[in-house]
Amino acid sequence: MKKKDFVRMATLLQKAENNEALYHLLKTSRHQFELLCINPPYHIFQVPKRNGEFRTIEDPADELQKIQAALKKYLQPLYHCYRTDAAYGYISRASDEQEQRGIYGNAVKHAQAQYLLNVDFEDFFHFIHWQELYEPLCKTPFSLHEDVAKSICNISVFQGRLAMGAPTSPVLSNIAAYSLDLELLNYCRQENITCTRYVDDMSFSADTPISDRHFQQIHSVIVRYGYELNLKKLKRFGPGDVKEITGLEVKNGMVKVPDAFITEIKKEIENLKAWVLMQTRLHPSRSLEAQLVKPVQKIKGALNFMAAVHGDEYEPLLQLEKQLEESLQPPADYESINWLEIGYERF
């Protein structure tokens, strides 16, 4: 969509004067909408983090997810029209805009700075409750009708706060953090500090040291808005350090995907190749298509991340894409299995 289309979609939501108008935009009925608000169906499960802990995912059932996805199509343009200079995560880009708001653009903002401070919010979505959503939706600049804002909150929250897994949660977290972003931006400008937020990761950079006084002021503002920081993840970098911002490496003013990330993808592809080889030899007539969906999606997601940072013609990316394609090709013959060829990681 072009910029004018974002404005049109945002205006349609702002002009909705009652819930019937909202239901019309979302192509749903009052009965279905209210029933899902009263008893929102979510599938709750946990996925492991890299640090060995677990993240709770609240995945909405199909009927609820369909309405939330339709709502997201209006909320994203609404936020896009009033996005703050700090926000870089989960922001739709108009086709006629050059500015990149994403994980790469976020890192570039800090690439030339000598000093960097990274802070991480604690359980970001779950600290955003119904009231923290309702108030900014009603206020300037978003300016939604009160009844419409209430319904948006009701269909989007789970157990009184944003769900980790609902399609509406990322954009609503940006809307909820609107005033926080503005206050931190105002303070940082006074201190000659660059400030960005990629969802729940905030980065502050400058050409002079970011002192404890700076951090205490930043921390106090964040706490005042009802959030908490994970102080264990606080990281400081100085001149000469290889800096890290939302998983990207910053060195000598350049932003790149870390070598360790590329090595991990290679390992995933090698394990996949070994698994395909084993399954093809053990069950030559069985289709592997269904079993390959998740591991291939995971690898392709990592490759798309590399492409977003380095472009489609990045040589290591092209090599990995070729290796992935080759790993999915069954062997021409089915000689006896050599167990040394087979990886031991499960997919």
Short mmCIF file of C-alpha atoms in Angstrom, two decimals:
data_model
loop_
_atom_site.label_atom_id
_atom_site.label_comp_id
_atom_site.label_asym_id
_atom_site.label_seq_id
_atom_site.Cartn_x
_atom_site.Cartn_y
_atom_site.Cartn_z
CA MET A 1 0.00 0.00 0.00
CA LYS A 2 1.05 3.57 -0.59
CA LYS A 3 1.10 6.27 2.09
CA LYS A 4 -2.30 7.56 0.98
CA ASP A 5 -3.76 4.05 1.46
CA PHE A 6 -2.43 3.96 5.03
CA VAL A 7 -4.13 7.30 5.69
CA ARG A 8 -7.39 6.04 4.16
CA MET A 9 -7.43 2.88 6.30
CA ALA A 10 -6.59 4.82 9.47
CA THR A 11 -9.34 7.33 8.73
CA LEU A 12 -11.92 4.57 8.28
CA LEU A 13 -11.17 3.31 11.80
CA GLN A 14 -11.18 6.82 13.28
CA LYS A 15 -14.54 7.57 11.67
CA ALA A 16 -16.19 4.45 13.11
CA GLU A 17 -18.60 6.06 15.59
CA ASN A 18 -20.04 2.90 17.11
CA ASN A 19 -19.50 -0.83 17.39
CA GLU A 20 -21.75 -1.60 14.44
CA ALA A 21 -19.37 0.37 12.24
CA LEU A 22 -16.45 -1.58 13.68
CA TYR A 23 -18.17 -4.93 13.04
CA HIS A 24 -18.81 -3.82 9.46
CA LEU A 25 -15.12 -3.02 8.92
CA LEU A 26 -14.10 -6.38 10.37
CA LYS A 27 -16.80 -8.28 8.45
CA THR A 28 -18.15 -9.94 11.57
CA SER A 29 -21.38 -9.95 13.57
CA ARG A 30 -22.13 -8.50 16.98
CA HIS A 31 -22.99 -11.98 18.27
CA GLN A 32 -19.70 -13.56 17.19
CA PHE A 33 -17.60 -10.59 18.33
CA GLU A 34 -19.14 -10.38 21.80
CA LEU A 35 -19.03 -14.16 22.28
CA LEU A 36 -15.30 -14.20 21.56
CA CYS A 37 -14.75 -11.31 23.97
CA ILE A 38 -16.61 -13.09 26.77
CA ASN A 39 -14.78 -16.39 26.35
CA PRO A 40 -11.67 -15.87 24.19
CA PRO A 41 -10.34 -19.23 22.95
CA TYR A 42 -6.55 -19.49 23.25
CA HIS A 43 -4.20 -22.43 23.01
CA ILE A 44 -1.47 -21.95 25.63
CA PHE A 45 1.91 -23.63 25.33
CA GLN A 46 5.57 -22.97 26.04
CA VAL A 47 8.58 -22.74 23.76
CA PRO A 48 12.21 -22.85 24.93
CA LYS A 49 14.39 -19.74 24.90
CA ARG A 50 18.09 -19.80 24.12
CA ASN A 51 18.92 -19.26 27.79
CA GLY A 52 17.14 -22.47 28.79
CA GLU A 53 14.03 -20.75 30.12
CA PHE A 54 10.58 -20.99 28.54
CA ARG A 55 8.34 -18.41 26.88
CA THR A 56 4.57 -18.79 27.23
CA ILE A 57 2.69 -18.46 23.94
CA GLU A 58 -1.04 -17.70 23.86
CA ASP A 59 -2.21 -18.67 20.39
CA PRO A 60 -5.76 -17.55 19.53
CA ALA A 61 -8.11 -20.09 17.96
CA ASP A 62 -8.90 -19.68 14.27
CA GLU A 63 -12.16 -17.77 14.66
CA LEU A 64 -10.60 -15.27 17.07
CA GLN A 65 -7.39 -14.97 15.09
CA LYS A 66 -9.39 -14.17 11.94
CA ILE A 67 -11.04 -11.15 13.59
CA GLN A 68 -7.78 -10.00 15.19
CA ALA A 69 -6.01 -10.25 11.82
CA ALA A 70 -8.76 -8.14 10.22
CA LEU A 71 -8.43 -5.58 13.02
CA LYS A 72 -4.65 -5.49 12.58
CA LYS A 73 -5.15 -4.34 8.97
CA TYR A 74 -6.62 -1.10 10.35
CA LEU A 75 -4.46 -0.72 13.47
CA GLN A 76 -1.17 -0.94 11.54
CA PRO A 77 -2.05 2.02 9.25
CA LEU A 78 -3.38 3.94 12.26
CA TYR A 79 -0.08 3.61 14.11
CA HIS A 80 1.93 4.15 10.93
CA CYS A 81 0.40 7.62 10.53
CA TYR A 82 1.49 8.71 14.02
CA ARG A 83 4.50 6.51 14.73
CA THR A 84 7.16 7.99 16.96
CA ASP A 85 10.77 8.52 15.90
CA ALA A 86 11.80 5.89 18.46
CA ALA A 87 9.68 2.97 17.25
CA TYR A 88 11.26 0.49 14.83
CA GLY A 89 9.52 -2.83 15.50
CA TYR A 90 6.52 -4.25 13.64
CA ILE A 91 5.79 -1.12 11.62
CA SER A 92 4.31 -1.55 8.18
CA ARG A 93 6.13 0.24 5.38
CA ALA A 94 4.35 2.13 2.60
CA SER A 95 5.52 1.22 -0.89
CA ASP A 96 6.34 4.87 -1.67
CA GLU A 97 8.44 5.41 1.48
CA GLN A 98 12.22 5.05 1.61
CA GLU A 99 12.71 4.95 5.38
CA GLN A 100 13.32 1.48 6.75
CA ARG A 101 11.72 0.81 10.11
CA GLY A 102 12.85 -2.66 11.09
CA ILE A 103 15.58 -4.60 12.84
CA TYR A 104 18.22 -3.40 10.37
CA GLY A 105 17.14 0.24 10.37
CA ASN A 106 17.09 0.15 14.16
CA ALA A 107 20.73 -0.96 14.31
CA VAL A 108 21.84 1.55 11.67
CA LYS A 109 20.61 4.42 13.87
CA HIS A 110 23.36 3.55 16.36
CA ALA A 111 26.08 2.29 14.02
CA GLN A 112 28.30 5.40 14.15
CA ALA A 113 28.08 6.00 17.91
CA GLN A 114 30.97 5.33 20.29
CA TYR A 115 28.87 4.33 23.29
CA LEU A 116 25.79 2.10 23.44
CA LEU A 117 23.39 1.01 26.17
CA ASN A 118 20.87 -1.78 25.54
CA VAL A 119 17.96 -2.40 27.91
CA ASP A 120 15.30 -5.08 27.70
CA PHE A 121 11.73 -4.88 29.02
CA GLU A 122 10.56 -7.62 31.35
CA ASP A 123 7.57 -9.56 29.95
CA PHE A 124 6.64 -6.58 27.76
CA PHE A 125 3.22 -7.64 26.41
CA HIS A 126 1.99 -8.89 29.77
CA PHE A 127 2.69 -5.52 31.39
CA ILE A 128 0.28 -3.84 28.95
CA HIS A 129 -3.18 -4.09 30.47
CA TRP A 130 -6.65 -3.15 29.23
CA GLN A 131 -6.48 0.39 30.62
CA GLU A 132 -3.02 1.05 29.14
CA LEU A 133 -4.53 0.24 25.73
CA TYR A 134 -7.83 2.04 26.09
CA GLU A 135 -6.47 5.44 27.11
CA PRO A 136 -4.06 6.03 24.19
CA LEU A 137 -6.60 4.68 21.68
CA CYS A 138 -9.05 7.37 22.77
CA LYS A 139 -6.56 10.22 23.09
CA THR A 140 -4.87 12.33 20.44
CA PRO A 141 -3.44 11.43 17.97
CA PHE A 142 -5.25 8.08 17.56
CA SER A 143 -8.61 9.55 18.57
CA LEU A 144 -10.91 6.53 18.33
CA HIS A 145 -14.50 6.61 19.54
CA GLU A 146 -14.72 5.37 23.13
CA ASP A 147 -17.01 2.43 22.35
CA VAL A 148 -14.81 1.34 19.46
CA ALA A 149 -11.69 1.59 21.64
CA LYS A 150 -13.37 -0.54 24.33
CA SER A 151 -14.27 -3.23 21.80
CA ILE A 152 -10.75 -3.26 20.37
CA CYS A 153 -9.36 -3.76 23.87
CA ASN A 154 -11.89 -6.49 24.66
CA ILE A 155 -11.13 -8.54 21.54
CA SER A 156 -7.35 -8.09 21.90
CA VAL A 157 -6.60 -8.83 25.57
CA PHE A 158 -6.37 -12.16 27.35
CA GLN A 159 -6.61 -12.34 31.13
CA GLY A 160 -6.64 -8.55 31.20
CA ARG A 161 -3.42 -7.94 29.23
CA LEU A 162 -1.95 -8.37 25.77
CA ALA A 163 -1.55 -11.96 24.64
CA MET A 164 1.85 -13.22 23.56
CA GLY A 165 0.77 -14.65 20.22
CA ALA A 166 -2.21 -12.56 19.10
CA PRO A 167 -1.68 -10.81 15.73
CA THR A 168 -2.86 -7.51 17.23
CA SER A 169 -0.41 -7.48 20.15
CA PRO A 170 2.68 -6.00 18.43
CA VAL A 171 0.92 -2.96 16.96
CA LEU A 172 -1.11 -2.40 20.12
CA SER A 173 2.10 -2.50 22.17
CA ASN A 174 3.41 0.32 19.98
CA ILE A 175 0.24 2.33 20.55
CA ALA A 176 0.42 1.69 24.31
CA ALA A 177 4.07 2.86 24.36
CA TYR A 178 3.39 6.04 22.36
CA SER A 179 3.70 8.47 25.30
CA LEU A 180 6.65 6.56 26.76
CA ASP A 181 8.48 6.87 23.44
CA LEU A 182 7.84 10.62 23.27
CA GLU A 183 9.05 11.28 26.80
CA LEU A 184 12.23 9.24 26.34
CA LEU A 185 12.90 10.92 22.99
CA ASN A 186 12.51 14.34 24.56
CA TYR A 187 14.91 13.51 27.39
CA CYS A 188 17.48 11.90 25.07
CA ARG A 189 17.49 14.85 22.68
CA GLN A 190 18.34 17.13 25.58
CA GLU A 191 21.26 14.84 26.43
CA ASN A 192 22.45 14.31 22.81
CA ILE A 193 21.52 10.62 23.00
CA THR A 194 19.96 8.60 20.18
CA CYS A 195 17.03 6.48 21.38
CA THR A 196 15.19 3.66 19.59
CA ARG A 197 12.78 0.90 20.61
CA TYR A 198 12.40 -2.38 18.74
CA VAL A 199 9.32 -3.80 20.50
CA ASP A 200 10.73 -4.65 23.96
CA ASP A 201 14.38 -3.84 23.22
CA MET A 202 15.56 -0.26 23.72
CA SER A 203 18.92 1.09 22.60
CA PHE A 204 20.59 4.37 23.61
CA SER A 205 23.77 5.60 21.95
CA ALA A 206 26.00 8.66 22.03
CA ASP A 207 29.53 9.85 21.32
CA THR A 208 30.06 10.50 25.02
CA PRO A 209 29.59 7.98 27.84
CA ILE A 210 26.02 7.13 28.85
CA SER A 211 26.35 7.56 32.60
CA ASP A 212 24.57 6.01 35.56
CA ARG A 213 22.69 9.32 35.86
CA HIS A 214 21.36 8.84 32.33
CA PHE A 215 20.34 5.25 33.04
CA GLN A 216 18.59 6.12 36.30
CA GLN A 217 16.56 8.81 34.55
CA ILE A 218 15.65 6.46 31.69
CA HIS A 219 14.76 3.71 34.15
CA SER A 220 12.55 6.00 36.23
CA VAL A 221 10.56 7.06 33.15
CA ILE A 222 10.03 3.45 32.08
CA VAL A 223 8.88 2.38 35.57
CA ARG A 224 6.52 5.37 35.80
CA TYR A 225 4.72 4.10 32.71
CA GLY A 226 4.14 0.74 34.36
CA TYR A 227 6.93 -1.31 32.79
CA GLU A 228 9.87 -3.17 34.30
CA LEU A 229 13.35 -3.78 32.92
CA ASN A 230 15.20 -7.07 32.90
CA LEU A 231 18.37 -5.76 34.52
CA LYS A 232 20.19 -9.03 33.82
CA LYS A 233 20.08 -8.17 30.11
CA LEU A 234 21.42 -4.63 30.47
CA LYS A 235 24.50 -4.25 28.24
CA ARG A 236 26.98 -1.42 27.81
CA PHE A 237 29.47 -1.00 24.97
CA GLY A 238 32.28 1.49 24.49
CA PRO A 239 34.75 2.59 21.81
CA GLY A 240 36.40 -0.35 20.09
CA ASP A 241 33.79 -2.86 21.24
CA VAL A 242 31.94 -5.03 18.76
CA LYS A 243 28.43 -3.87 19.59
CA GLU A 244 25.24 -5.91 19.42
CA ILE A 245 21.77 -4.55 18.75
CA THR A 246 18.73 -6.87 18.56
CA GLY A 247 20.92 -9.76 17.41
CA LEU A 248 22.90 -7.80 14.83
CA GLU A 249 26.60 -7.04 15.06
CA VAL A 250 27.86 -3.46 14.72
CA LYS A 251 31.55 -2.95 14.03
CA ASN A 252 33.39 0.01 12.50
CA GLY A 253 30.09 1.63 11.61
CA MET A 254 28.86 -1.44 9.70
CA VAL A 255 25.84 -3.61 10.56
CA LYS A 256 26.00 -7.33 9.83
CA VAL A 257 24.59 -10.69 10.82
CA PRO A 258 27.00 -12.35 13.32
CA ASP A 259 29.19 -15.17 12.03
CA ALA A 260 27.81 -17.41 14.78
CA PHE A 261 24.32 -16.96 13.33
CA ILE A 262 25.48 -18.13 9.90
CA THR A 263 27.30 -21.08 11.46
CA GLU A 264 24.11 -22.10 13.27
CA ILE A 265 22.12 -22.05 10.02
CA LYS A 266 24.76 -24.25 8.36
CA LYS A 267 24.43 -26.71 11.22
CA GLU A 268 20.64 -26.75 10.88
CA ILE A 269 20.91 -27.47 7.15
CA GLU A 270 23.46 -30.25 7.71
CA ASN A 271 21.18 -31.87 10.31
CA LEU A 272 18.23 -31.58 7.93
CA LYS A 273 20.21 -33.19 5.10
CA ALA A 274 21.23 -36.09 7.35
CA TRP A 275 17.63 -36.59 8.48
CA VAL A 276 16.30 -36.56 4.90
CA LEU A 277 18.98 -39.07 3.93
CA MET A 278 18.08 -41.40 6.79
CA GLN A 279 14.32 -41.21 6.20
CA THR A 280 14.69 -41.74 2.45
CA ARG A 281 16.73 -44.89 2.99
CA LEU A 282 14.52 -46.29 5.72
CA HIS A 283 11.21 -45.43 4.04
CA PRO A 284 11.86 -44.86 0.31
CA SER A 285 8.16 -44.77 -0.60
CA ARG A 286 7.05 -42.42 2.18
CA SER A 287 6.47 -38.70 1.50
CA LEU A 288 8.41 -36.37 3.83
CA GLU A 289 6.58 -33.21 2.82
CA ALA A 290 4.49 -32.80 6.00
CA GLN A 291 7.41 -33.50 8.33
CA LEU A 292 9.67 -31.02 6.53
CA VAL A 293 7.36 -28.02 6.87
CA LYS A 294 8.48 -26.78 10.29
CA PRO A 295 12.27 -27.27 9.98
CA VAL A 296 12.30 -25.74 6.49
CA GLN A 297 10.20 -22.80 7.65
CA LYS A 298 12.63 -22.21 10.50
CA ILE A 299 15.64 -22.20 8.19
CA LYS A 300 13.93 -20.03 5.58
CA GLY A 301 12.98 -17.56 8.30
CA ALA A 302 16.66 -17.25 9.23
CA LEU A 303 17.61 -16.80 5.56
CA ASN A 304 14.96 -14.10 5.14
CA PHE A 305 16.46 -12.34 8.15
CA MET A 306 19.88 -12.41 6.47
CA ALA A 307 18.36 -11.05 3.25
CA ALA A 308 16.70 -8.19 5.14
CA VAL A 309 20.10 -7.15 6.50
CA HIS A 310 22.46 -7.85 3.59
CA GLY A 311 20.23 -8.04 0.53
CA ASP A 312 19.31 -10.95 -1.73
CA GLU A 313 22.73 -11.13 -3.44
CA TYR A 314 24.81 -11.59 -0.29
CA GLU A 315 27.21 -14.43 -1.14
CA PRO A 316 26.94 -16.38 2.18
CA LEU A 317 23.15 -16.20 1.80
CA LEU A 318 23.27 -17.58 -1.74
CA GLN A 319 25.49 -20.43 -0.57
CA LEU A 320 23.10 -21.33 2.25
CA GLU A 321 20.09 -21.22 -0.07
CA LYS A 322 21.88 -23.63 -2.42
CA GLN A 323 22.79 -25.94 0.47
CA LEU A 324 19.17 -25.95 1.68
CA GLU A 325 17.90 -26.85 -1.78
CA GLU A 326 20.41 -29.68 -2.06
CA SER A 327 19.58 -30.99 1.41
CA LEU A 328 15.97 -31.59 0.37
CA GLN A 329 16.91 -33.70 -2.65
CA PRO A 330 16.75 -37.45 -1.98
CA PRO A 331 19.85 -39.48 -2.92
CA ALA A 332 19.93 -41.14 -6.33
CA ASP A 333 20.45 -44.57 -4.82
CA TYR A 334 19.67 -46.21 -1.51
CA GLU A 335 22.83 -47.99 -0.45
CA SER A 336 23.15 -49.37 3.07
CA ILE A 337 23.02 -46.83 5.84
CA ASN A 338 26.28 -45.57 7.28
CA TRP A 339 25.22 -44.40 10.72
CA LEU A 340 28.14 -41.97 10.86
CA GLU A 341 26.35 -39.94 8.19
CA ILE A 342 23.26 -39.44 10.29
CA GLY A 343 22.77 -36.48 12.66
CA TYR A 344 21.27 -37.08 16.04
CA GLU A 345 19.18 -33.91 16.44
CA ARG A 346 15.47 -34.32 16.05
CA PHE A 347 13.37 -31.94 13.96
#
